[in-house]
mmCIF file of C-alpha atoms and ligand atoms in Angstrom:
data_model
loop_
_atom_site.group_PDB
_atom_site.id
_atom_site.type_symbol
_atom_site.label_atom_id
_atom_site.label_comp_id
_atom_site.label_asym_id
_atom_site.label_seq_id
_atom_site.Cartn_x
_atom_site.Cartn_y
_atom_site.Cartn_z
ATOM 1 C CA UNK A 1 -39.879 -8.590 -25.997
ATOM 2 C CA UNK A 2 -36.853 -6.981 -24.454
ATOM 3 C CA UNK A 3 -37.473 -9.575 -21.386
ATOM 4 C CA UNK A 4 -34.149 -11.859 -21.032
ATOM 5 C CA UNK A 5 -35.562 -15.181 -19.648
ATOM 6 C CA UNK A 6 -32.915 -15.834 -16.626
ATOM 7 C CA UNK A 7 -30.511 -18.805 -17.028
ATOM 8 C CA UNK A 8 -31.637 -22.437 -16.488
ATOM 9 C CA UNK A 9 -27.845 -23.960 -17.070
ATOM 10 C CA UNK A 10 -26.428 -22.168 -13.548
ATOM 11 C CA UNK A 11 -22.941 -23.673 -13.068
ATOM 12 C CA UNK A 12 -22.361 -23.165 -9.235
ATOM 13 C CA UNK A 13 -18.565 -24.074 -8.014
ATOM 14 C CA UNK A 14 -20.066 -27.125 -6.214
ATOM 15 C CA UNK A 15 -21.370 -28.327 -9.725
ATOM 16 C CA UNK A 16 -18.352 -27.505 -11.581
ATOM 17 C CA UNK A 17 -16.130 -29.206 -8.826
ATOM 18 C CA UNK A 18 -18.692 -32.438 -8.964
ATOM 19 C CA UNK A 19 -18.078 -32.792 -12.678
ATOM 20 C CA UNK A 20 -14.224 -32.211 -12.704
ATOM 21 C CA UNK A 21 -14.499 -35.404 -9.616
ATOM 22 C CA UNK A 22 -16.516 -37.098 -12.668
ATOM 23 C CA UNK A 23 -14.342 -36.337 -15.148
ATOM 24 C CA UNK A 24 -11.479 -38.390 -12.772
ATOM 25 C CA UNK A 25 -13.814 -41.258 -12.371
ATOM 26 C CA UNK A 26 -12.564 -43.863 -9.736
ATOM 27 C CA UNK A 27 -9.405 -42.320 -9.247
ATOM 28 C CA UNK A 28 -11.282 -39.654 -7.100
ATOM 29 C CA UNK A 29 -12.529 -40.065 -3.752
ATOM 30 C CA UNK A 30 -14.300 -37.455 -3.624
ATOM 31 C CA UNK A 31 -12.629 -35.802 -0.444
ATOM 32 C CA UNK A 32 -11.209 -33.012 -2.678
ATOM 33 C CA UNK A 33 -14.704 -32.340 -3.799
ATOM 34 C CA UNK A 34 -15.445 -32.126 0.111
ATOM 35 C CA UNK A 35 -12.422 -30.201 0.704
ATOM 36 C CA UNK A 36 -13.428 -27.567 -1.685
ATOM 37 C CA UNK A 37 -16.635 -27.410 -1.137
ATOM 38 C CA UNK A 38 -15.938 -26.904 2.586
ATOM 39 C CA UNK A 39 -13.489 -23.552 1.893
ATOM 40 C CA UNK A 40 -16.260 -22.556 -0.187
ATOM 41 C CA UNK A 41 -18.533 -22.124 3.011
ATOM 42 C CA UNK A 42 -15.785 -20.502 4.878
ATOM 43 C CA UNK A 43 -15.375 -17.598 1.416
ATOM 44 C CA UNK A 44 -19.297 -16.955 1.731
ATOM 45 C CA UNK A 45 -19.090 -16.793 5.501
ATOM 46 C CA UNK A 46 -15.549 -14.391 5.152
ATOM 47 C CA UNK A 47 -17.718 -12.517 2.695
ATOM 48 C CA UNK A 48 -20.940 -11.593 4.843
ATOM 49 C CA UNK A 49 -18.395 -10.442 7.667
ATOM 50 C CA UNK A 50 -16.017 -8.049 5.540
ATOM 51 C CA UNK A 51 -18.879 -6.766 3.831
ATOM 52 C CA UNK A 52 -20.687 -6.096 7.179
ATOM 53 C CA UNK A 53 -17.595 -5.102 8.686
ATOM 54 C CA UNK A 54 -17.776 -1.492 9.464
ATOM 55 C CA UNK A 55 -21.044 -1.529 10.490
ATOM 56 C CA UNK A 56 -21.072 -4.088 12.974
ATOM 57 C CA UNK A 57 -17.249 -2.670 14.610
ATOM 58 C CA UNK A 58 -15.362 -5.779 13.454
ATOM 59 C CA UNK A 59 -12.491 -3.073 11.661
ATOM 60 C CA UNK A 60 -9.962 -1.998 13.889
ATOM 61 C CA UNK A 61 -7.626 -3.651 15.848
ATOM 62 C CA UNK A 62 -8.082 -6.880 18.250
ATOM 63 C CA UNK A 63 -7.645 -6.166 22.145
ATOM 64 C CA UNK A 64 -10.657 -3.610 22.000
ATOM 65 C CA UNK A 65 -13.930 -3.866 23.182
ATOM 66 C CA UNK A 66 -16.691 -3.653 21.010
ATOM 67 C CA UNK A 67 -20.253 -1.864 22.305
ATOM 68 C CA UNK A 68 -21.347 -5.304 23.957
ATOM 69 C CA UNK A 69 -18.074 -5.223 25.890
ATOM 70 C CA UNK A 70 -16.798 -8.468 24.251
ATOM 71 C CA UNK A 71 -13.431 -9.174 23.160
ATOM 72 C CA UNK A 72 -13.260 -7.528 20.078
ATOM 73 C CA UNK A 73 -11.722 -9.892 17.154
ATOM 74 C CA UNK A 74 -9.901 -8.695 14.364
ATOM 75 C CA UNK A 75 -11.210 -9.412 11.005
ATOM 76 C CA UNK A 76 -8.953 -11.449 10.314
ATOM 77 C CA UNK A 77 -8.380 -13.288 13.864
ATOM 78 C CA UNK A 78 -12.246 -14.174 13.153
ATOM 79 C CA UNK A 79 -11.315 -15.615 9.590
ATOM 80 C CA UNK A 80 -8.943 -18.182 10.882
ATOM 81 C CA UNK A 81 -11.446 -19.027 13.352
ATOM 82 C CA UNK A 82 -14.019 -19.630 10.818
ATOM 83 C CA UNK A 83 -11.556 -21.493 8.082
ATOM 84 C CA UNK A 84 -9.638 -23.644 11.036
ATOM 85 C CA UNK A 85 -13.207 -24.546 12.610
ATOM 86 C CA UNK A 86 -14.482 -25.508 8.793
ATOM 87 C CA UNK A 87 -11.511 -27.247 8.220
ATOM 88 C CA UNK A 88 -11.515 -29.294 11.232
ATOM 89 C CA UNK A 89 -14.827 -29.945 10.710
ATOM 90 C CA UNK A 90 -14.533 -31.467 6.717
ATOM 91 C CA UNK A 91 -12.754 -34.738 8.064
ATOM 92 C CA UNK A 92 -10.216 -34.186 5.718
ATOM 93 C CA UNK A 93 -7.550 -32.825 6.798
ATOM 94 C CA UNK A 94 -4.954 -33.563 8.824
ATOM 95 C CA UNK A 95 -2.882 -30.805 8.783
ATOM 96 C CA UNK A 96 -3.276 -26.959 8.626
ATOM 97 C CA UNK A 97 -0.931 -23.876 8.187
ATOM 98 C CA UNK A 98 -2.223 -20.243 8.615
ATOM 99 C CA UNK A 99 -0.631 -17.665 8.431
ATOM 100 C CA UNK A 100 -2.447 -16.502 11.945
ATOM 101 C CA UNK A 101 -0.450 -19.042 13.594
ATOM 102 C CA UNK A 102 3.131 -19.491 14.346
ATOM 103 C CA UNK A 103 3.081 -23.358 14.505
ATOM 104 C CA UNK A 104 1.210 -25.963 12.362
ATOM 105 C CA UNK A 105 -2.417 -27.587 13.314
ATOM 106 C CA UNK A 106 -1.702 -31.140 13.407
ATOM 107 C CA UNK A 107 -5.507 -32.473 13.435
ATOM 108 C CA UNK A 108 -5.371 -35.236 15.686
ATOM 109 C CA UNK A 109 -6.847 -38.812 15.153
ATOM 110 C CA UNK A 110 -7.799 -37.103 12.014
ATOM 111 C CA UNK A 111 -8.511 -39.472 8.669
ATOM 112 C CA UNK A 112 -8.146 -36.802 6.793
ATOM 113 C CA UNK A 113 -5.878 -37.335 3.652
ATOM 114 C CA UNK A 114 -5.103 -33.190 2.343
ATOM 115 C CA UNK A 115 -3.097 -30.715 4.408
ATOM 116 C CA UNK A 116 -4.315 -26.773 3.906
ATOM 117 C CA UNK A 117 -1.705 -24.095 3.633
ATOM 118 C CA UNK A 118 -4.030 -20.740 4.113
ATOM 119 C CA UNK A 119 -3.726 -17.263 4.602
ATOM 120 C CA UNK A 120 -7.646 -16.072 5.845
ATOM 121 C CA UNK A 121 -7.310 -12.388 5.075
ATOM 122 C CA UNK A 122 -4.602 -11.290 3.152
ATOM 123 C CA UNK A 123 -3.868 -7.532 2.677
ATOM 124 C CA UNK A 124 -6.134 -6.747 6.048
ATOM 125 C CA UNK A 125 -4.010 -4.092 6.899
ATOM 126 C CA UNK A 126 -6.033 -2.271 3.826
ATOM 127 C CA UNK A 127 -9.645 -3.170 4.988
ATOM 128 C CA UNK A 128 -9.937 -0.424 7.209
ATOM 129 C CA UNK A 129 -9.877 1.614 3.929
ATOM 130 C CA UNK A 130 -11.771 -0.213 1.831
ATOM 131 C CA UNK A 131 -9.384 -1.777 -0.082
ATOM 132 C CA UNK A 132 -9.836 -5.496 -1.519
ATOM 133 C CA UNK A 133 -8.689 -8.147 0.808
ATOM 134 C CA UNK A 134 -9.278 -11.717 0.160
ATOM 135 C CA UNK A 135 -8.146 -15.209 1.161
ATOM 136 C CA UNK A 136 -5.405 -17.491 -0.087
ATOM 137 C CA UNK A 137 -5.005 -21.365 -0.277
ATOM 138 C CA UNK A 138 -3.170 -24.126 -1.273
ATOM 139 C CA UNK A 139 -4.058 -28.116 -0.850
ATOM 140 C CA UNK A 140 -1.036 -30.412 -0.755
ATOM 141 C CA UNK A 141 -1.939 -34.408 -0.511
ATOM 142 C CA UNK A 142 -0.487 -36.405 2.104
ATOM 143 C CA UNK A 143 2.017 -38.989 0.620
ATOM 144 C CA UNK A 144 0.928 -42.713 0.770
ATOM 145 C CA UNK A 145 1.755 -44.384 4.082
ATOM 146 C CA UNK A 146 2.728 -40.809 5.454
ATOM 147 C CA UNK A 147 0.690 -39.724 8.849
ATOM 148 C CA UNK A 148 0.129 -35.622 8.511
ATOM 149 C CA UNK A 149 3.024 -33.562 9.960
ATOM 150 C CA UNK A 150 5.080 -30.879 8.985
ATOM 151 C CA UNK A 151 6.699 -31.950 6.732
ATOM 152 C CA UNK A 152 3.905 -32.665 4.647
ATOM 153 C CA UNK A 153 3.275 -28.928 3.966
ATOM 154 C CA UNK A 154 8.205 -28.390 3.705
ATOM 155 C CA UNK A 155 7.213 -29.431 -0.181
ATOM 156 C CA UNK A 156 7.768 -27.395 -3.197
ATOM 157 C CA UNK A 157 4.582 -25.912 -4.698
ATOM 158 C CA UNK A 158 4.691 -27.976 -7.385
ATOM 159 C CA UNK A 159 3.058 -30.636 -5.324
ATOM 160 C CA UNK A 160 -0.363 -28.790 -4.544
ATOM 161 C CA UNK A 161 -3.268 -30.647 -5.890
ATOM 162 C CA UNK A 162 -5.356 -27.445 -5.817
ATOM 163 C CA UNK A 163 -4.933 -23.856 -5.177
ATOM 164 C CA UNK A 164 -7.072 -20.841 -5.111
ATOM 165 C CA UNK A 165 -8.426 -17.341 -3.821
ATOM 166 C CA UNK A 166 -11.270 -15.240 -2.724
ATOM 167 C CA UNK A 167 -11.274 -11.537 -3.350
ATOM 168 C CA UNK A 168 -13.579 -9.845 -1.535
ATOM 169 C CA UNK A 169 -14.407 -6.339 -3.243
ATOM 170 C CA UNK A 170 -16.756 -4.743 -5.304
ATOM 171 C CA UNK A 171 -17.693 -8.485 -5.780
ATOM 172 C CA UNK A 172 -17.053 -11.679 -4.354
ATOM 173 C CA UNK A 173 -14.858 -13.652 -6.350
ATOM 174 C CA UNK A 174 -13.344 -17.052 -6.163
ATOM 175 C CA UNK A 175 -10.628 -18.275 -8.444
ATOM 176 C CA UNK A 176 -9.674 -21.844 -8.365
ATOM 177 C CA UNK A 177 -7.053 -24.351 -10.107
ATOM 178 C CA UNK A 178 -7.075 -27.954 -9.275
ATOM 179 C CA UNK A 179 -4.172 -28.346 -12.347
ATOM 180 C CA UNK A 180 -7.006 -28.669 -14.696
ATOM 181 C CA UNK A 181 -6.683 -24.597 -15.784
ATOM 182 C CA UNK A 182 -8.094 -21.798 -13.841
ATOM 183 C CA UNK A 183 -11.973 -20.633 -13.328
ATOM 184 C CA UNK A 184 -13.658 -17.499 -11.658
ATOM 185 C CA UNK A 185 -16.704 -17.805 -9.997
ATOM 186 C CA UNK A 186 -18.909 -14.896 -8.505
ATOM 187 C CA UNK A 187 -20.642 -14.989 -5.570
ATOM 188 C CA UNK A 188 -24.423 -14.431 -6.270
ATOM 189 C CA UNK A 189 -25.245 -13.777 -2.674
ATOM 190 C CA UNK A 190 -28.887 -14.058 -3.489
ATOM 191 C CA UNK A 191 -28.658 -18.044 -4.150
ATOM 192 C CA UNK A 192 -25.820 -17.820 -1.710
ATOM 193 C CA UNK A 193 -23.457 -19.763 -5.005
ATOM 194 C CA UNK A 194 -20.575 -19.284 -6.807
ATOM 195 C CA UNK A 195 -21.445 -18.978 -9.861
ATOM 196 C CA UNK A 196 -18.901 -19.794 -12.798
ATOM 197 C CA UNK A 197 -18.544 -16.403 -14.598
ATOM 198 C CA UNK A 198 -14.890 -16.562 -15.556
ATOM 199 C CA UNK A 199 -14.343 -20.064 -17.786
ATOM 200 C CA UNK A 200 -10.658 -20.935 -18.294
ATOM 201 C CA UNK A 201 -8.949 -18.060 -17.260
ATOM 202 C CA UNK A 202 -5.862 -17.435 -19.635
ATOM 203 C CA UNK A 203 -3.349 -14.427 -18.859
ATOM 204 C CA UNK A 204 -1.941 -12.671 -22.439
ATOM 205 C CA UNK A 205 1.314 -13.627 -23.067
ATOM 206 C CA UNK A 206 1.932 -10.083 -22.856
ATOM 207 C CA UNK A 207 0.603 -6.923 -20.757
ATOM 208 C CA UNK A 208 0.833 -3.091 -20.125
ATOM 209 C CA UNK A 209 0.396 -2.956 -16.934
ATOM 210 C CA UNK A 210 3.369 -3.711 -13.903
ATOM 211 C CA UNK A 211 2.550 -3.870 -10.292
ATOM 212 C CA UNK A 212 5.816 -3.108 -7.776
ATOM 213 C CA UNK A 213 6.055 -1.103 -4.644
ATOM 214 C CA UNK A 214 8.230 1.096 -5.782
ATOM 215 C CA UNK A 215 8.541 2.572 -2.446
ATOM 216 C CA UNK A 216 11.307 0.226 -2.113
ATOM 217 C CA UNK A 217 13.429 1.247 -4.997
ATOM 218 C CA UNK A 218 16.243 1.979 -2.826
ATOM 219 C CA UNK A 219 16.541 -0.995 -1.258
ATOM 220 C CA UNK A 220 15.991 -3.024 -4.971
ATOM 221 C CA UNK A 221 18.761 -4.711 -6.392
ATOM 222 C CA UNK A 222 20.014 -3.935 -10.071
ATOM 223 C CA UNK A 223 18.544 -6.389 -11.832
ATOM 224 C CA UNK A 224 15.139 -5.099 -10.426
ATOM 225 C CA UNK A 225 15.902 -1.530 -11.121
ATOM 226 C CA UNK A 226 17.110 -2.005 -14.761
ATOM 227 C CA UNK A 227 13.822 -4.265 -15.454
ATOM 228 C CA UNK A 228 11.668 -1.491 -14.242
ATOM 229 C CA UNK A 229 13.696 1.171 -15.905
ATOM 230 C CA UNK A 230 13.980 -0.932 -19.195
ATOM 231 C CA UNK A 231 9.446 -0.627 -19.359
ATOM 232 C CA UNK A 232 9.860 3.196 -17.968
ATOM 233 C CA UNK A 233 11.561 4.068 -20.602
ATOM 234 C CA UNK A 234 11.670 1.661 -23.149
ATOM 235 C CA UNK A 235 13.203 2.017 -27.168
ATOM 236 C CA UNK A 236 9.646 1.953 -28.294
ATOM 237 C CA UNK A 237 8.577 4.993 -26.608
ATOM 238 C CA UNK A 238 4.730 3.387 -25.167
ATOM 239 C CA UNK A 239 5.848 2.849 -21.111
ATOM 240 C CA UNK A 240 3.783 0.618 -19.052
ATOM 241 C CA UNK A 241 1.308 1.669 -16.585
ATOM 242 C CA UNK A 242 1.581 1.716 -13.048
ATOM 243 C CA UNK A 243 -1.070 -0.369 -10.765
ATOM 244 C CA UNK A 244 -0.417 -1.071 -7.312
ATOM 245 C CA UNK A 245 -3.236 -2.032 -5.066
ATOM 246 C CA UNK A 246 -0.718 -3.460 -2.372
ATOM 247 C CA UNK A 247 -3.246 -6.490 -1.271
ATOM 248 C CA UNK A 248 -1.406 -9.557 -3.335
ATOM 249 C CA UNK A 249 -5.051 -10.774 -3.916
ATOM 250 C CA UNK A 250 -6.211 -7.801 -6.017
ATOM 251 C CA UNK A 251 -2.683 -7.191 -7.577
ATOM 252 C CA UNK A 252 -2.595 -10.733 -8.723
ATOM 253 C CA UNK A 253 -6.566 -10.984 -9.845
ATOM 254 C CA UNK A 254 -5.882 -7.972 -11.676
ATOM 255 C CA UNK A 255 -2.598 -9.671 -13.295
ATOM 256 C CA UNK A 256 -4.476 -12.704 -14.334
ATOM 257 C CA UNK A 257 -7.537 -11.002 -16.480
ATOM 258 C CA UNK A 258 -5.615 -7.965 -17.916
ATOM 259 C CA UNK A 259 -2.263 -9.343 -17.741
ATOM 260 C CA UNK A 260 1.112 -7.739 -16.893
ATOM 261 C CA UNK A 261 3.677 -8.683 -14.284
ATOM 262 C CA UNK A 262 3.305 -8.540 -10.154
ATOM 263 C CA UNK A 263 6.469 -8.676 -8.243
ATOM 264 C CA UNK A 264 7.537 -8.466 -4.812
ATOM 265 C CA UNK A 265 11.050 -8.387 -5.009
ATOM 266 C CA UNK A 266 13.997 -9.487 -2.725
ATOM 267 C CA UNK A 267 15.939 -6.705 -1.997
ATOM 268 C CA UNK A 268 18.941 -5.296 0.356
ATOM 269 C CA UNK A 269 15.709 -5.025 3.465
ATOM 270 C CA UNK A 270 14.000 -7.769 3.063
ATOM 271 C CA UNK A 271 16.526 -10.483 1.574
ATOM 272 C CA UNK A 272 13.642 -13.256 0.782
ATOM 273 C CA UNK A 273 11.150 -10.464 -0.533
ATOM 274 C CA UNK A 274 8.086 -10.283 1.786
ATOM 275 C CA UNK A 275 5.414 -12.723 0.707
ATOM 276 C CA UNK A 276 5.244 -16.150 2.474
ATOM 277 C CA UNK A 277 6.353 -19.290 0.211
ATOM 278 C CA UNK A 278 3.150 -21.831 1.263
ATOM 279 C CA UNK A 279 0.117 -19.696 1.212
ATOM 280 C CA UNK A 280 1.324 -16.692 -0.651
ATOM 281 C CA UNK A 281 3.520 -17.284 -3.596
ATOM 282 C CA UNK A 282 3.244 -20.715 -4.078
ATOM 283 C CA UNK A 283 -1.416 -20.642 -4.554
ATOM 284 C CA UNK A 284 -0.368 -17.839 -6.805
ATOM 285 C CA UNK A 285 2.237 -18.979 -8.792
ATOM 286 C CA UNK A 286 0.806 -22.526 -9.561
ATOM 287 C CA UNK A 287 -2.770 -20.207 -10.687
ATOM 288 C CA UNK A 288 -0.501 -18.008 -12.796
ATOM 289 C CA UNK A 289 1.451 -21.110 -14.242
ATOM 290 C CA UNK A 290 -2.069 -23.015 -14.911
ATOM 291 C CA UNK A 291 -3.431 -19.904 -16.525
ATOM 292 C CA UNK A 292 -0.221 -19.820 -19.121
ATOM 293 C CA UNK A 293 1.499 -17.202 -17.292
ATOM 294 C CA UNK A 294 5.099 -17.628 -15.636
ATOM 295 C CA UNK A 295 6.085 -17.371 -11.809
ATOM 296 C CA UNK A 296 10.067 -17.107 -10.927
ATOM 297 C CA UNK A 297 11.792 -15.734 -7.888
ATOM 298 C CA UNK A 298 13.803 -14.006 -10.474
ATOM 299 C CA UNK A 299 16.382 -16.613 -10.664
ATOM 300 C CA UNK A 300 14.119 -19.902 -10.105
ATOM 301 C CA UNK A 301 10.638 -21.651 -10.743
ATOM 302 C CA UNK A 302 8.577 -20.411 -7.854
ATOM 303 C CA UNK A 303 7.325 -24.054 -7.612
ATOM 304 C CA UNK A 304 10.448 -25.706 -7.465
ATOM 305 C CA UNK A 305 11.669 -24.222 -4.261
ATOM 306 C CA UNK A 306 11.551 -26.212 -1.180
ATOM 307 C CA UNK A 307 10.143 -24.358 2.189
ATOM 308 C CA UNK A 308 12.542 -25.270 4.999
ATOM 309 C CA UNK A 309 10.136 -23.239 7.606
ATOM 310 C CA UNK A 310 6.312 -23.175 7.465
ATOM 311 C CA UNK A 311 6.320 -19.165 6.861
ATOM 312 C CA UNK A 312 9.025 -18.689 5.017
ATOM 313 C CA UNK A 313 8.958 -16.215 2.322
ATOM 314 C CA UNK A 314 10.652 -15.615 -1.439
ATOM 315 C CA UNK A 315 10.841 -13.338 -3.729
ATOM 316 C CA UNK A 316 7.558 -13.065 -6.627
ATOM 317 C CA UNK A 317 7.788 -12.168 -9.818
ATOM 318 C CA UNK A 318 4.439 -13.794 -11.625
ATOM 319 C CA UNK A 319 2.680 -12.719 -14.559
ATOM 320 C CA UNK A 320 2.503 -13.140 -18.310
ATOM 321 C CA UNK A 321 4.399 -15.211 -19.973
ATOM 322 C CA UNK A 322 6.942 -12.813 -21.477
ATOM 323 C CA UNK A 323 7.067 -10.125 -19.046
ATOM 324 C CA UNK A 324 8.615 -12.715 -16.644
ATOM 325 C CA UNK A 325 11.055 -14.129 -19.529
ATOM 326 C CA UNK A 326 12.281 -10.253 -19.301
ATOM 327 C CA UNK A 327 12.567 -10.235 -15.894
ATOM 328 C CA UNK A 328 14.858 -13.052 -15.738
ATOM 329 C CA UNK A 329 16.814 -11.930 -18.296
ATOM 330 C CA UNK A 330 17.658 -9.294 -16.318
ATOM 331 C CA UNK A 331 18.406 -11.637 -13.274
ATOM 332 C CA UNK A 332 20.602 -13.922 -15.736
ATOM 333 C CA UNK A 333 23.247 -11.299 -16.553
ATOM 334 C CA UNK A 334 23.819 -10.063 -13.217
ATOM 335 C CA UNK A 335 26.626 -11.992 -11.424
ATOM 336 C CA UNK A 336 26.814 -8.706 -8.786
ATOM 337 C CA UNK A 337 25.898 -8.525 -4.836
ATOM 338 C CA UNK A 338 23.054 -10.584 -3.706
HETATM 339 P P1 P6P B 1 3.797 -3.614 0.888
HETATM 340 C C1 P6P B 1 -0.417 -7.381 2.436
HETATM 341 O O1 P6P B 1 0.045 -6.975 3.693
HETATM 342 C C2 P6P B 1 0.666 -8.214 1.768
HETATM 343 O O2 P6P B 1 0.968 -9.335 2.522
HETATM 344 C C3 P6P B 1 0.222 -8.615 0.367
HETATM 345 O O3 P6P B 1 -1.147 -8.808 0.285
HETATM 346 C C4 P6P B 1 0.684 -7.447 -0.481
HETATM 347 O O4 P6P B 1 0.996 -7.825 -1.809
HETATM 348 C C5 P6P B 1 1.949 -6.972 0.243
HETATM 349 O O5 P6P B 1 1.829 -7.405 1.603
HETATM 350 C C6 P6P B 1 2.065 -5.473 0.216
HETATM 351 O O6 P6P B 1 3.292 -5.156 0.866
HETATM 352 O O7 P6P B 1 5.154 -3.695 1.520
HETATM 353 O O8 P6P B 1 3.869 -3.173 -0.568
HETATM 354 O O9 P6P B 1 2.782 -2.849 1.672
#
């Protein structure tokens, strides 16, 4: 019969995240596993409210009043409501950073042992029209013997324990790295799980496909602009294609499965690029380095610089392996204006 029996072997993120705890034996606690398992709920909660957006007046911008007459909250205002309250609520964690919030949440007489770096709706500015959106975050440890503060998130990115995103489009999709590799589940909203759909995500060493706003062109500097014009119109004739979604999320989620290069570039405007260092380039960058792929301000490892402010920002250039190795050759030879 044409009948496909449904699967019986359903690896849900919690299951997946259980058996990578296993897999550590006694050297985990199992508060990652909580952790995790705890921004999950906040994803599936984020989910039901973007995808409902519209329709129940949560687009727009916060200040309004919506037809009840209550304070209208912004999409994303309500997502770092929801992920600050879950957070809080796990036990363990002892200090947050969103990007909603100009100082860090020091969780008092908190236990917890993992500090969150998030952003809860990156790209919102898009949601009005549709466009993907999703959230980004990044788990650093607290050091033995350290209480949680600030300066337990003023690390380099190479420090995270775990990293990860939620795009919330035509699907829901969570991608997640504890430094074990990269998976991709999909939300079946149905069972209300993540279910594991995208097993050890690896990026092509190589892609066709580069993702810049060049709507900044004449700001870039030359290193930039001779990278881009060297896959405009390179020797061989085949130019790359164009794909810019402009929500870091999608751009990068795209970059990971097809491959290709992502960059947000410093440039003579913005002289640290754009994207923020803790919950921005450093989630992505560690995903993109655990997938095989390579992440560089253009001149450094992105996870070898060293925030000295909470939203600090640097310049992105992530993606396959040797797109990035052409980038920075570009970056190498120039010795000009900076
Ligand atoms: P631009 C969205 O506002 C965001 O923070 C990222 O998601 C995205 O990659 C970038 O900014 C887009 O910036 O200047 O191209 O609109």
């Amino acid at each position: 019969t044409d009948f496909e029996a449904p699967p019986t072997d359903l690896i849900t993120l919690t299951r997946h995240i259980l058996k990578q705890q296993q897999e550590l034996g006694e050297r985990a606690s199992g508060d990652l596993t909580m952790l995790l398992v705890g921004i999950q709920v906040t994803s599936k909660y984020i989910a039901s409210n973007v995808r409902k957006a519209r329709l129940i007046n949560l687009v727009g911008l916060a200040g309004a009043e919506n037809v009840q007459g209550e304070d209208q909250k912004k999409l994303d205002v309500l997502s770092n409501d929801i992920m600050v309250n879950a957070l809080r609520a796990s036990g363990k964690v002892s200090v947050m950073v969103s990007e909603e919030i100009d100082e860090a949440i020091i969780v008092k007489g908190s236990k917890g042992t993992y500090c969150v770096v998030f952003d809860p709706l990156d790209g919102s500015s898009n949601i009005d029209a549709g466009v993907n959106v999703g959230t980004i975050f990044g788990v650093y440890k607290v050091e033995e013997g350290k209480q949680g503060t600030v300066e337990n998130v003023l690390r380099p990115g190479k420090e995270m324990v775990a990293a990860g995103y939620t795009m919330y489009g035509s699907s829901c999709n969570l991608v997640l790295t504890t430094g074990q590799g990269v998976d991709g589940f999909t939300l079946d909203e149905a069972l209300g799980e993540f279910i594991l759909t995208h097993p050890d995500i690896r990026i092509p060493d190589r892609g066709k496909i580069y993702s810049f706003n060049e709507g900044n062109s004449l700001h870039f500097y030359p290193p930039t602009l001779k990278y881009l014009e060297s896959i405009k119109y390179p020797a061989n004739g085949k130019p790359y294609s164009a794909r810019y979604i402009g929500s870091m999320v999608a751009d990068v989620h795209r970059t990971l499965l097809y491959g290709g290069i992502f960059g947000y570039p410093d440039d003579k405007k913005s002289k640290d690029g754009k994207l923020r260092m803790l919950y921005e380039a450093f989630p992505m960058a560690f995903l993109t380095e655990q997938a095989g792929g390579l992440a560089t301000t253009g001149t450094q490892r992105i996870l070898d610089v060293i925030p000295t402010n909470i939203h600090g920002r640097c310049p992105v250039f992530l993606g396959s392996k040797n797109d990035v190795e052409d980038v920075m050759k570009f970056y190498a030879e120039y010795d000009g204006e900076k």
